[in-house]
Short mmCIF file of C-alpha atoms in Angstrom, two decimals:
data_model
loop_
_atom_site.label_atom_id
_atom_site.label_comp_id
_atom_site.label_asym_id
_atom_site.label_seq_id
_atom_site.Cartn_x
_atom_site.Cartn_y
_atom_site.Cartn_z
CA MET A 573 -27.39 32.47 9.47
CA ARG A 574 -26.59 29.30 10.81
CA VAL A 575 -24.08 28.71 13.46
CA VAL A 576 -22.94 25.46 13.87
CA GLU A 577 -21.02 25.19 17.33
CA VAL A 578 -17.80 23.11 17.13
CA PRO A 579 -17.25 20.90 20.13
CA ARG A 580 -14.72 21.48 22.83
CA SER A 581 -13.33 18.19 21.54
CA LEU A 582 -13.46 17.01 18.20
CA ASP A 583 -12.15 13.85 17.02
CA TYR A 584 -13.60 10.64 15.41
CA ARG A 585 -16.11 10.12 18.25
CA THR A 586 -17.30 13.68 17.82
CA VAL A 587 -17.45 14.79 14.56
CA GLU A 588 -21.02 13.52 14.21
CA SER A 589 -22.24 16.90 15.49
CA LEU A 590 -20.67 18.66 12.25
CA HIS A 591 -22.04 16.12 10.06
CA ALA A 592 -25.42 16.31 11.37
CA ALA A 593 -24.83 20.20 11.32
CA VAL A 594 -24.25 20.73 7.96
CA GLY A 595 -25.41 17.27 5.93
CA GLN A 596 -29.21 18.58 5.86
CA GLY A 597 -29.36 19.53 2.27
CA ASP A 598 -29.89 23.50 3.15
CA GLN A 599 -28.15 26.06 1.96
CA LEU A 600 -27.93 28.23 4.69
CA PRO A 601 -24.60 30.92 5.61
CA THR A 602 -23.18 29.24 8.03
CA LEU A 603 -20.89 30.21 10.93
CA PHE A 604 -18.23 27.42 12.48
CA ASP A 605 -18.26 28.20 15.83
CA ALA A 606 -14.81 26.37 16.94
CA ARG A 607 -13.51 29.18 19.51
CA ARG A 608 -14.17 26.76 22.35
CA ILE A 609 -12.14 24.29 20.95
CA GLU A 610 -9.66 22.53 23.43
CA TRP A 611 -8.76 19.34 21.63
CA ILE A 612 -8.73 18.29 17.94
CA ASP A 613 -7.02 15.33 16.37
CA PRO A 614 -6.32 14.77 12.49
CA ASN A 615 -10.07 13.41 12.08
CA GLY A 616 -11.61 16.39 13.85
CA MET A 617 -9.30 18.91 11.15
CA LEU A 618 -10.52 17.02 8.02
CA ALA A 619 -13.86 16.79 9.40
CA LEU A 620 -13.93 20.70 9.89
CA LEU A 621 -12.67 21.03 6.38
CA ALA A 622 -15.24 18.62 5.04
CA ALA A 623 -18.10 20.06 6.90
CA GLY A 624 -16.95 23.99 5.11
CA THR A 625 -16.68 22.37 1.97
CA VAL A 626 -20.47 20.98 1.92
CA ALA A 627 -21.75 24.09 3.86
CA GLY A 628 -20.16 26.12 1.08
CA MET A 629 -21.90 24.14 -1.81
CA GLY A 630 -24.79 26.35 -1.68
CA GLY A 631 -22.34 29.38 -3.23
CA THR A 632 -21.72 31.13 0.01
CA LEU A 633 -18.26 30.20 1.76
CA PRO A 634 -18.92 29.76 5.29
CA ARG A 635 -17.26 31.70 7.72
CA ILE A 636 -15.03 30.16 11.16
CA SER A 637 -14.42 31.90 14.11
CA LEU A 638 -10.98 30.22 15.08
CA PRO A 639 -10.18 28.56 18.42
CA GLU A 640 -9.09 31.07 20.92
CA ARG A 641 -6.73 28.64 22.99
CA SER A 642 -3.05 29.51 21.58
CA GLU A 643 -1.93 25.77 21.84
CA VAL A 644 -4.60 24.76 19.79
CA LEU A 645 -4.34 27.36 17.23
CA GLY A 646 -0.59 26.71 17.14
CA TYR A 647 -1.12 23.34 16.45
CA LEU A 648 -3.65 23.82 13.51
CA ASN A 649 -0.87 26.11 12.01
CA ARG A 650 1.41 23.03 12.41
CA MET A 651 -0.70 20.85 10.70
CA GLY A 652 -1.22 23.08 8.04
CA PHE A 653 -4.90 24.04 8.61
CA ALA A 654 -4.81 27.42 7.07
CA ARG A 655 -3.39 26.13 3.99
CA ALA A 656 -5.90 23.46 3.35
CA ALA A 657 -8.72 25.54 4.82
CA ARG A 658 -8.19 28.32 1.86
CA GLY A 659 -10.81 28.34 -0.55
CA ILE A 660 -13.39 26.54 2.00
CA PHE A 661 -13.59 29.09 4.60
CA SER A 662 -14.19 32.82 3.99
CA PRO A 663 -12.47 34.97 4.80
CA PRO A 664 -9.62 31.88 4.77
CA PRO A 665 -7.88 31.32 8.06
CA PRO A 666 -4.76 33.49 8.96
CA GLY A 667 -1.55 31.84 8.02
CA ASP A 668 1.66 32.34 5.96
CA GLY A 669 0.63 29.03 3.65
CA ARG A 670 4.04 28.17 3.92
CA ARG A 671 4.96 24.10 5.11
CA GLN A 672 5.89 24.24 9.07
CA SER A 673 9.10 23.03 10.51
CA HIS A 674 8.54 19.58 12.01
CA ARG A 675 11.88 19.53 13.98
CA ALA A 676 10.20 19.71 18.03
CA SER A 677 6.55 18.22 16.72
CA ASP A 678 4.92 14.94 16.58
CA VAL A 679 3.29 15.88 13.25
CA LEU A 680 3.59 12.75 10.97
CA LEU A 681 1.71 14.30 8.28
CA GLU A 682 0.35 17.86 8.04
CA ILE A 683 -2.82 17.91 6.14
CA THR A 684 -2.46 17.10 2.31
CA PRO A 685 -4.65 17.17 -0.21
CA VAL A 686 -4.94 13.81 -1.99
CA THR A 687 -6.30 14.30 -5.48
CA THR A 688 -3.98 12.72 -8.24
CA ASN A 689 -1.27 9.56 -7.69
CA SER A 690 1.53 11.92 -7.43
CA ASP A 691 0.08 12.95 -4.44
CA VAL A 692 0.19 9.82 -3.00
CA HIS A 693 4.31 9.42 -4.02
CA GLN A 694 4.54 12.64 -2.18
CA VAL A 695 2.74 11.88 0.78
CA VAL A 696 4.69 8.88 1.05
CA ASP A 697 8.08 10.59 0.90
CA ARG A 698 6.86 12.88 3.73
CA VAL A 699 6.90 10.26 5.69
CA GLN A 700 9.41 8.40 4.71
CA SER A 701 12.01 11.07 5.59
CA ARG A 702 9.98 12.17 8.79
CA ALA A 703 7.95 9.43 10.63
CA GLY A 704 10.91 6.73 11.13
CA ALA A 705 12.25 9.09 14.32
CA ILE A 706 8.98 9.33 15.87
CA LEU A 707 7.34 5.98 15.23
CA ALA A 708 10.45 4.54 16.77
CA GLN A 709 11.17 6.94 19.51
CA THR A 710 7.90 8.17 20.53
CA LEU A 711 5.56 4.59 19.68
CA ARG A 712 8.40 2.52 19.85
CA TYR A 713 7.51 0.31 16.92
CA PRO A 714 10.74 -1.39 15.47
CA ALA A 715 12.67 0.50 12.53
CA HIS A 716 11.18 -1.42 9.43
CA ALA A 717 7.69 -0.02 11.13
CA VAL A 718 7.92 3.31 8.73
CA VAL A 719 7.52 1.17 5.63
CA ARG A 720 4.45 -0.62 6.56
CA PHE A 721 3.11 2.57 8.23
CA SER A 722 4.20 4.04 4.34
CA VAL A 723 2.24 1.42 3.13
CA ILE A 724 -0.77 1.76 5.10
CA LEU A 725 -1.03 5.71 4.15
CA SER A 726 -0.62 4.60 0.20
CA GLU A 727 -3.41 2.00 0.27
CA VAL A 728 -5.76 4.56 2.12
CA CYS A 729 -4.92 7.77 -0.02
CA GLN A 730 -5.31 5.59 -3.25
CA ASN A 731 -8.86 4.80 -2.13
CA ILE A 732 -9.65 8.23 -2.28
CA ILE A 733 -8.73 8.28 -5.98
CA GLU A 734 -9.50 5.20 -7.26
CA HIS A 735 -13.55 4.79 -5.22
CA ALA A 736 -14.22 8.33 -4.39
CA ASP A 737 -13.91 10.17 -8.08
CA ALA A 738 -13.36 13.28 -5.98
CA PRO A 739 -10.45 14.99 -4.10
CA GLY A 740 -9.62 14.37 -0.44
CA TRP A 741 -6.90 14.77 2.32
CA VAL A 742 -4.68 13.10 4.60
CA ALA A 743 -3.02 13.85 7.78
CA ALA A 744 -1.37 11.93 10.89
CA GLN A 745 0.01 12.66 14.07
CA ALA A 746 1.32 11.12 17.13
CA TYR A 747 -0.46 11.86 20.44
CA ASN A 748 0.36 11.22 24.00
CA TRP A 749 -3.08 9.31 25.46
CA SER A 750 -1.80 9.01 28.56
CA ARG A 751 -5.12 9.00 30.56
CA ARG A 752 -7.14 7.16 27.91
CA LEU A 753 -4.78 4.42 27.27
CA GLY A 754 -1.09 5.04 28.91
CA ARG A 755 0.26 5.19 25.68
CA HIS A 756 1.26 7.17 22.80
CA VAL A 757 -0.85 6.81 19.96
CA ALA A 758 -0.62 7.37 16.01
CA VAL A 759 -3.91 8.94 14.45
CA ILE A 760 -4.10 8.43 10.71
CA ALA A 761 -7.04 10.25 9.02
CA VAL A 762 -8.08 10.22 5.78
CA CYS A 763 -11.45 11.89 4.26
CA ASP A 764 -13.23 12.63 0.69
CA LEU A 765 -16.62 13.99 -0.25
CA GLY A 766 -16.74 11.74 -2.97
CA ARG A 767 -19.72 9.22 -4.12
CA GLY A 768 -19.01 6.94 -0.85
CA PHE A 769 -19.06 3.39 -0.56
CA SER A 770 -22.52 2.84 -1.63
CA ALA A 771 -22.35 4.49 -4.65
CA SER A 772 -19.16 3.17 -5.63
CA LEU A 773 -19.91 -0.65 -5.31
CA ALA A 774 -23.54 -0.24 -6.48
CA GLU A 775 -23.46 -1.59 -9.72
CA GLU A 776 -21.10 -4.67 -9.30
CA HIS A 777 -22.78 -5.41 -5.93
CA ALA A 778 -26.22 -4.37 -4.99
CA GLN A 779 -28.19 -6.88 -6.75
CA ARG A 780 -26.27 -9.69 -4.62
CA PHE A 781 -27.22 -7.98 -1.52
CA GLY A 782 -30.84 -6.79 -2.90
CA GLY A 783 -33.21 -4.92 -0.28
CA ARG A 784 -30.47 -5.00 2.48
CA TRP A 785 -27.95 -2.56 -0.08
CA GLY A 786 -26.92 0.43 1.57
CA ASP A 787 -24.22 2.50 3.28
CA ALA A 788 -23.80 -0.44 5.85
CA ALA A 789 -24.07 -3.51 3.24
CA ALA A 790 -21.73 -1.33 0.81
CA LEU A 791 -19.18 -0.82 3.94
CA GLU A 792 -19.56 -5.01 4.87
CA ALA A 793 -18.90 -5.47 1.22
CA ALA A 794 -15.67 -3.74 1.03
CA PHE A 795 -14.37 -4.09 4.77
CA LEU A 796 -15.35 -7.65 5.73
CA HIS A 797 -15.50 -9.11 2.44
CA GLY A 798 -12.57 -7.01 -0.02
CA TYR A 799 -15.37 -6.29 -2.64
CA THR A 800 -14.37 -3.47 -5.16
CA ARG A 801 -16.19 -2.11 -8.04
CA PHE A 802 -13.48 -3.88 -10.06
CA ARG A 803 -13.86 -7.36 -11.37
CA ASP A 804 -10.34 -8.01 -11.35
CA ALA A 805 -9.64 -10.55 -8.97
CA GLY A 806 -6.41 -8.65 -7.34
CA ARG A 807 -8.41 -5.23 -6.46
CA GLY A 808 -9.56 -4.98 -3.00
CA GLN A 809 -6.48 -5.94 -1.34
CA GLY A 810 -5.64 -2.41 0.16
CA ILE A 811 -8.52 -2.48 2.90
CA GLN A 812 -7.85 -5.86 3.67
CA GLN A 813 -4.23 -5.74 3.96
CA ILE A 814 -4.54 -2.19 6.01
CA ARG A 815 -7.32 -4.45 8.61
CA ARG A 816 -4.33 -7.15 8.92
CA GLN A 817 -1.52 -4.83 9.58
CA VAL A 818 -3.47 -2.36 11.81
CA ALA A 819 -4.78 -5.67 13.78
CA ARG A 820 -1.15 -6.46 14.11
CA TRP A 821 -0.53 -3.47 15.68
CA ASP A 822 -3.50 -3.56 17.90
CA GLY A 823 -4.98 -0.54 16.53
CA LEU A 824 -8.33 0.60 15.51
CA LEU A 825 -9.54 1.04 11.93
CA SER A 826 -13.11 2.49 11.30
CA ILE A 827 -14.55 3.52 7.69
CA ARG A 828 -17.46 5.87 7.52
CA SER A 829 -19.50 6.40 4.59
CA GLY A 830 -23.21 7.55 4.38
CA THR A 831 -25.09 7.01 7.31
CA ALA A 832 -23.18 3.91 8.58
CA ARG A 833 -19.73 3.38 9.81
CA ILE A 834 -17.70 0.36 10.16
CA ALA A 835 -14.91 -0.68 12.57
CA ASP A 836 -12.27 -3.05 13.73
CA ALA A 837 -12.38 -2.35 17.16
CA PRO A 838 -9.54 -3.87 19.51
CA ALA A 839 -9.74 -4.33 23.11
CA TRP A 840 -8.90 -1.23 24.49
CA SER A 841 -11.55 0.87 22.40
CA GLN A 842 -15.40 1.02 23.12
CA SER A 843 -16.05 1.36 19.05
CA PRO A 844 -18.92 -0.97 18.13
CA ARG A 845 -18.62 -3.04 14.90
CA MET A 846 -21.10 -1.33 12.95
CA LEU A 847 -22.95 1.68 13.43
CA GLU A 848 -26.02 3.14 11.11
CA ASN A 849 -28.38 5.44 10.71
CA LEU A 850 -26.00 8.20 11.21
CA PRO A 851 -26.36 12.05 9.84
CA ALA A 852 -26.28 11.20 6.11
CA PHE A 853 -22.67 12.69 5.13
CA PRO A 854 -20.73 12.64 1.73
CA GLY A 855 -18.00 10.86 0.77
CA ALA A 856 -15.75 8.39 3.49
CA GLN A 857 -13.99 8.84 6.70
CA ILE A 858 -11.45 6.65 7.42
CA ASN A 859 -9.97 6.66 11.04
CA ILE A 860 -6.76 4.71 12.37
CA VAL A 861 -5.37 5.06 15.81
CA LEU A 862 -2.00 3.06 16.31
CA PRO A 863 -0.85 2.76 20.06
CA GLY A 864 2.45 2.34 20.82
CA LEU A 865 4.45 -0.58 22.24
CA ARG A 866 4.53 -0.58 26.09
CA ASP A 867 7.67 -0.43 27.62
CA GLY A 868 9.67 -3.57 28.06
CA MET B 147 31.07 -10.10 -18.86
CA ALA B 148 27.44 -8.64 -18.59
CA GLU B 149 26.48 -7.11 -21.67
CA SER B 150 23.49 -4.55 -22.06
CA THR B 151 20.12 -5.18 -23.64
CA PRO B 152 18.91 -2.74 -26.11
CA SER B 153 15.60 -1.49 -25.27
CA PRO B 154 12.77 0.80 -26.93
CA LEU B 155 13.18 2.84 -23.49
CA GLY B 156 16.87 3.52 -24.13
CA GLY B 157 19.58 2.89 -21.27
CA SER B 158 20.30 -0.33 -20.11
CA PRO B 159 18.96 -1.26 -16.37
CA ALA B 160 18.25 -4.55 -18.09
CA VAL B 161 21.58 -6.68 -17.95
CA ALA B 162 21.54 -9.91 -20.22
CA SER B 163 24.16 -12.45 -18.36
CA GLY B 164 24.25 -16.12 -19.09
CA GLY B 165 20.76 -17.61 -19.71
CA ALA B 166 19.13 -14.92 -17.62
CA LEU B 167 18.35 -11.01 -18.01
CA THR B 168 17.89 -8.99 -14.69
CA VAL B 169 16.04 -6.05 -14.62
CA ASP B 170 16.68 -3.82 -12.17
CA VAL B 171 13.48 -1.97 -10.84
CA GLY B 172 15.23 0.87 -9.11
CA ARG B 173 17.08 1.69 -11.89
CA LEU B 174 14.35 1.56 -14.27
CA MET B 175 12.24 3.76 -12.25
CA SER B 176 14.71 6.70 -11.98
CA GLU B 177 16.51 6.21 -15.16
CA ARG B 178 13.49 5.58 -17.21
CA LEU B 179 10.51 6.67 -15.62
CA GLY B 180 11.83 9.76 -14.00
CA LEU B 181 10.99 8.77 -10.57
CA SER B 182 12.93 10.38 -8.02
CA GLN B 183 12.30 7.99 -5.39
CA SER B 184 12.14 4.10 -5.87
CA ASP B 185 8.71 3.93 -4.33
CA LEU B 186 6.48 1.11 -5.72
CA ILE B 187 2.99 2.80 -5.08
CA THR B 188 0.01 2.90 -6.88
CA ARG B 189 -1.53 1.46 -9.86
CA PRO B 190 -0.25 3.56 -12.25
CA THR B 191 3.45 3.43 -11.17
CA GLY B 192 3.17 0.05 -11.66
CA ARG B 193 1.74 -0.09 -14.64
CA ALA B 194 4.60 2.09 -15.82
CA VAL B 195 7.01 -0.11 -14.25
CA ARG B 196 5.53 -3.02 -15.63
CA GLU B 197 5.46 -2.18 -18.97
CA ALA B 198 8.90 -0.88 -18.81
CA ILE B 199 10.11 -4.45 -17.64
CA GLU B 200 8.15 -5.87 -20.48
CA ALA B 201 9.88 -3.58 -22.91
CA CYS B 202 13.17 -4.73 -21.46
CA THR B 203 12.31 -8.19 -21.68
CA ALA B 204 10.30 -8.17 -25.09
CA ASP B 205 13.68 -8.14 -27.01
CA ALA B 206 15.83 -9.95 -24.55
CA SER B 207 17.96 -12.55 -26.36
CA GLY B 208 19.79 -13.96 -23.48
CA GLY B 209 17.43 -16.09 -22.55
CA SER B 210 13.45 -17.23 -21.02
CA VAL B 211 13.99 -16.34 -17.56
CA ALA B 212 14.44 -12.72 -16.34
CA LEU B 213 15.30 -11.92 -12.91
CA VAL B 214 13.23 -8.69 -11.59
CA GLU B 215 15.66 -7.03 -9.22
CA LEU B 216 13.73 -5.19 -6.31
CA SER B 217 16.54 -4.25 -3.87
CA GLY B 218 16.54 -0.99 -4.50
CA VAL B 219 13.12 -0.20 -4.05
CA ARG B 220 12.15 1.59 -1.03
CA VAL B 221 8.44 0.92 -0.78
CA MET B 222 6.30 -0.96 -2.23
CA ASP B 223 2.49 -1.61 -1.62
CA PHE B 224 -0.11 -4.37 -2.23
CA SER B 225 -1.23 -2.44 -5.23
CA CYS B 226 1.85 -1.74 -6.84
CA ALA B 227 2.91 -5.28 -6.25
CA ASP B 228 -0.29 -6.51 -7.90
CA GLU B 229 0.87 -4.45 -10.72
CA VAL B 230 4.25 -5.16 -11.53
CA VAL B 231 4.74 -9.01 -9.87
CA ALA B 232 1.19 -10.22 -10.40
CA ARG B 233 0.61 -8.96 -13.85
CA LEU B 234 3.83 -9.33 -15.58
CA LEU B 235 3.23 -13.04 -14.48
CA LEU B 236 0.21 -13.47 -16.02
CA ARG B 237 1.00 -11.71 -19.33
CA GLY B 238 4.34 -13.45 -19.33
CA GLN B 239 2.44 -16.75 -19.47
CA ASP B 240 1.27 -15.49 -22.61
CA SER B 241 3.87 -16.38 -24.68
CA SER B 242 2.71 -14.27 -28.04
CA ARG B 243 3.07 -11.26 -25.48
CA SER B 244 6.34 -12.03 -24.19
CA ALA B 245 9.06 -13.78 -25.26
CA MET B 246 10.21 -14.10 -21.45
CA ARG B 247 8.38 -16.68 -20.00
CA TYR B 248 9.77 -16.94 -16.72
CA PHE B 249 10.28 -14.49 -14.12
CA ILE B 250 12.09 -14.40 -10.51
CA PHE B 251 12.11 -11.82 -7.70
CA ARG B 252 14.68 -10.89 -5.37
CA GLY B 253 14.80 -7.71 -2.78
CA ARG B 254 16.53 -6.95 0.11
CA GLU B 255 13.42 -5.88 2.28
CA HIS B 256 11.57 -8.91 3.42
CA LEU B 257 8.32 -6.61 3.24
CA HIS B 258 8.67 -6.76 -0.11
CA GLY B 259 8.55 -10.14 -0.06
CA HIS B 260 5.28 -10.26 1.91
CA ALA B 261 3.51 -7.94 -0.19
CA VAL B 262 4.58 -10.25 -3.11
CA ALA B 263 3.29 -13.42 -1.26
CA GLU B 264 0.24 -11.77 -0.27
CA VAL B 265 -0.62 -10.60 -3.97
CA LEU B 266 0.25 -13.87 -5.69
CA SER B 267 -1.79 -15.97 -3.47
CA ARG B 268 -4.99 -13.85 -4.24
CA ARG B 269 -4.56 -14.46 -7.57
CA GLY B 270 -3.58 -17.67 -7.43
CA LEU B 271 0.37 -17.56 -8.92
CA ALA B 272 3.33 -18.17 -7.65
CA ALA B 273 6.97 -17.45 -8.35
CA ALA B 274 10.46 -18.09 -7.25
CA CYS B 275 11.63 -15.34 -5.28
CA ALA B 276 14.59 -14.20 -2.79
CA PHE B 277 13.74 -11.58 -0.58
CA GLY B 278 15.45 -10.71 2.88
CA GLY B 279 18.25 -12.43 2.52
CA ARG B 280 16.74 -15.71 2.01
CA PRO B 281 17.48 -18.33 -0.56
CA PHE B 282 15.15 -18.79 -3.93
CA HIS B 283 12.16 -20.61 -2.91
CA PRO B 284 8.64 -20.64 -4.49
CA VAL B 285 6.20 -17.92 -3.07
CA GLY B 286 2.56 -17.49 -3.64
CA GLU B 287 0.28 -20.35 -4.25
CA VAL B 288 1.97 -23.42 -3.56
CA SER B 289 1.83 -26.64 -1.45
CA ASP B 290 4.07 -28.14 0.85
CA GLY B 291 4.52 -30.61 -2.23
CA GLN B 292 5.01 -28.46 -4.54
CA ARG B 293 7.78 -26.76 -2.72
CA ALA B 294 9.63 -29.93 -2.13
CA VAL B 295 9.40 -30.84 -5.61
CA TRP B 296 10.82 -27.38 -6.73
CA HIS B 297 13.79 -27.94 -4.44
CA ALA B 298 14.16 -31.20 -5.54
CA LEU B 299 14.49 -30.36 -9.08
CA GLU B 300 16.80 -27.40 -8.32
CA GLU B 301 19.33 -29.85 -6.63
CA ARG B 302 18.92 -32.20 -9.28
CA ARG B 303 18.90 -29.45 -12.07
CA SER B 304 16.56 -31.71 -14.68
CA ILE B 305 14.21 -34.75 -14.05
CA ALA B 306 12.86 -36.60 -16.66
CA LEU B 307 8.93 -37.06 -16.15
CA GLY B 308 9.04 -40.78 -16.78
CA ASP B 309 11.67 -40.78 -13.73
CA ALA B 310 9.47 -38.61 -11.19
CA THR B 311 7.81 -41.36 -9.50
CA THR B 312 11.06 -42.68 -8.84
CA LEU B 313 13.08 -40.44 -7.32
CA LEU B 314 10.29 -38.00 -6.14
CA GLY B 315 7.84 -40.71 -4.49
CA PRO B 316 4.20 -41.13 -5.29
CA GLY B 317 2.42 -37.88 -6.30
CA GLY B 318 5.93 -36.58 -7.40
CA ARG B 319 4.97 -36.74 -11.28
CA ALA B 320 1.56 -34.42 -11.02
CA ARG B 321 3.56 -32.13 -8.82
CA LEU B 322 6.18 -32.10 -11.07
CA VAL B 323 3.86 -31.24 -13.91
CA ARG B 324 1.88 -28.62 -11.91
CA ILE B 325 5.05 -26.57 -10.75
CA CYS B 326 5.87 -26.26 -14.66
CA GLU B 327 2.29 -25.34 -15.42
CA MET B 328 2.62 -22.61 -12.83
CA ARG B 329 5.95 -21.63 -14.61
CA LEU B 330 8.20 -22.53 -11.32
CA ALA B 331 9.93 -25.06 -14.07
CA HIS B 332 10.15 -25.85 -17.62
CA LEU B 333 8.97 -28.74 -19.57
CA GLY B 334 10.63 -29.48 -22.89
CA SER B 335 9.05 -31.23 -25.07
CA GLY B 336 10.84 -34.38 -24.71
CA GLY B 337 9.68 -34.52 -21.31
CA GLN B 338 12.82 -33.55 -19.43
CA VAL B 339 11.75 -30.96 -16.43
CA THR B 340 14.53 -27.85 -16.42
CA ALA B 341 15.07 -26.50 -13.09
CA LEU B 342 14.72 -22.73 -13.77
CA SER B 343 18.28 -22.22 -12.55
CA ARG B 344 19.05 -23.90 -15.49
CA VAL B 345 16.66 -22.80 -18.20
CA GLY B 346 18.19 -21.01 -20.75
CA ARG B 347 21.15 -22.95 -20.67
CA GLY B 348 20.16 -25.87 -22.79
CA GLY B 349 19.86 -28.11 -19.44
CA GLY B 350 23.63 -28.09 -19.15
CA ASP B 351 26.21 -26.76 -16.35
CA GLY B 352 25.49 -23.20 -16.67
CA ALA B 353 23.48 -21.25 -14.07
CA VAL B 354 21.07 -18.55 -14.26
CA ARG B 355 23.49 -15.62 -13.51
CA SER B 356 23.24 -12.47 -11.86
CA PRO B 357 24.32 -9.27 -12.24
CA SER B 358 25.37 -6.86 -9.47
CA SER B 359 23.18 -4.87 -7.11
CA PRO B 360 21.50 -1.42 -7.90
CA ASP B 361 23.46 1.19 -7.52
CA ALA B 362 26.95 -1.30 -8.39
CA ASP B 363 29.18 0.17 -10.43
CA SER B 364 30.16 -1.58 -13.89
CA ALA B 365 32.96 -3.36 -12.51
CA SER B 366 30.83 -5.09 -9.59
CA ARG B 367 28.78 -5.65 -11.99
CA SER B 368 30.88 -7.71 -13.72
CA ARG B 369 32.13 -9.63 -10.94
CA ALA B 370 28.30 -10.26 -9.71
CA SER B 371 27.43 -11.39 -13.31
CA ARG B 372 29.94 -14.45 -12.55
CA GLU B 373 28.22 -15.13 -9.61
CA SER B 374 25.59 -17.91 -9.69
CA LEU B 375 22.19 -17.93 -8.50
CA ASP B 376 21.70 -21.46 -7.34
CA LEU B 377 17.88 -21.09 -6.86
CA GLY B 378 17.86 -24.23 -4.66
CA ARG B 379 20.43 -23.55 -2.48
CA SER B 380 22.12 -20.53 -1.41
CA PRO B 381 21.12 -16.90 -0.16
CA ARG B 382 22.46 -14.22 -2.64
CA ARG B 383 26.20 -13.35 -1.47
CA GLY B 384 25.81 -10.01 0.40
CA ALA B 385 22.06 -9.87 0.55
CA SER B 386 21.09 -8.41 3.99
#
């Protein structure tokens, strides 16, 4: 039995330990020990689901020990973690599987599987009906921001369907980053276990990169140059438009695929433009952090 | 009085009036495509909407300009804008595919106008658009000079190519020809360039006429159908 100790704080900066633990290709029965989690964000939750899925590819579903802190457990329930984890962990985490009430929480979007285009419509519909108040009151964004926010979600979810050729998840949440940033933020996480950017783009673009082709070059191609696997000039706009909108909101956007991660990092973030030689992990993870506007 | 245009899909989100045909995308999505929310998102949705618009305009007898009314649309992402707007223009340039050779676009939400402008620029296309209460103006890959010529043409209704340099100054003729190539104006066989607001009216005094907003009843639709869409000057009455 392999025991994967889940970090106390699990967000986009610390998920690499999960990728490293399960991305080695062995097929040992696995236990994810998440008892000591004190903080987890949507990226952390989706990384847990992804790592659990990879760990179960050998045929034995992994086990998970849930956080001991009641507030963390309650938060996981509000985000629909138990429902999403069914079929990934055995036994499944306890939970009634019903969608939670969001009247008094800052859940922008609970963990939602993205498999078809109708899932994208559902995501946007939920966000339209729920996120406006949080974006306006908590992040102090103007009223029309919910439309821009919906467009971002739509484009990142379509990235799963059109390029991953595999299911994925999306989740979003607002937080108070009082110590880190002195402001509230909205975090959007998208994760899939598909073929990744390198495989998606290789047939169309690998040749022009020659020996440089790999995960980092593929991310540069898509992220910086707007290349896609389609020859149609109208394709490849999604990521470029997301970059522009996130930059307008002084946000952080990063995409991790294979062994590399690329980012548009604002001044408040320490994220480098490119990280290479990370633990190999299938698919892609997209992380967006949008800081709220300052008072006044 | 507005009249409904028969369509292979049935129903009447497309309304012909005067020289123009208005396709109400919000109604089209709910009544013909069965979408509960008018969110123009995802490429498959965009393809379905575009094909429905093409079906509405294929049999149109009201002229060669179609107003694509996007005021009933809640969210429009870039992928869908590309599928609906950019591809509609691309395919509309093929006269063997569509009888409707000119499309203009209107919406309440200025963010939708941003998406339309982005996808048009990316493909080197242009269209006359009115979003967020602004008057119609060329959007997309259009130079300042071409834009100025387009507005001058709308003011004058039509200009003979032979008079272009005199009326528009040096380079005016080339710009006039170019905006015709971009489907922002109509070049007749006799060298007369007609503003889009006059296309389908034989270059006479009629204007491209506008049916009402997506949720208006038939009475208000009839009223609105008599409203002149003066593309070069005023914003749509009641637009927000």
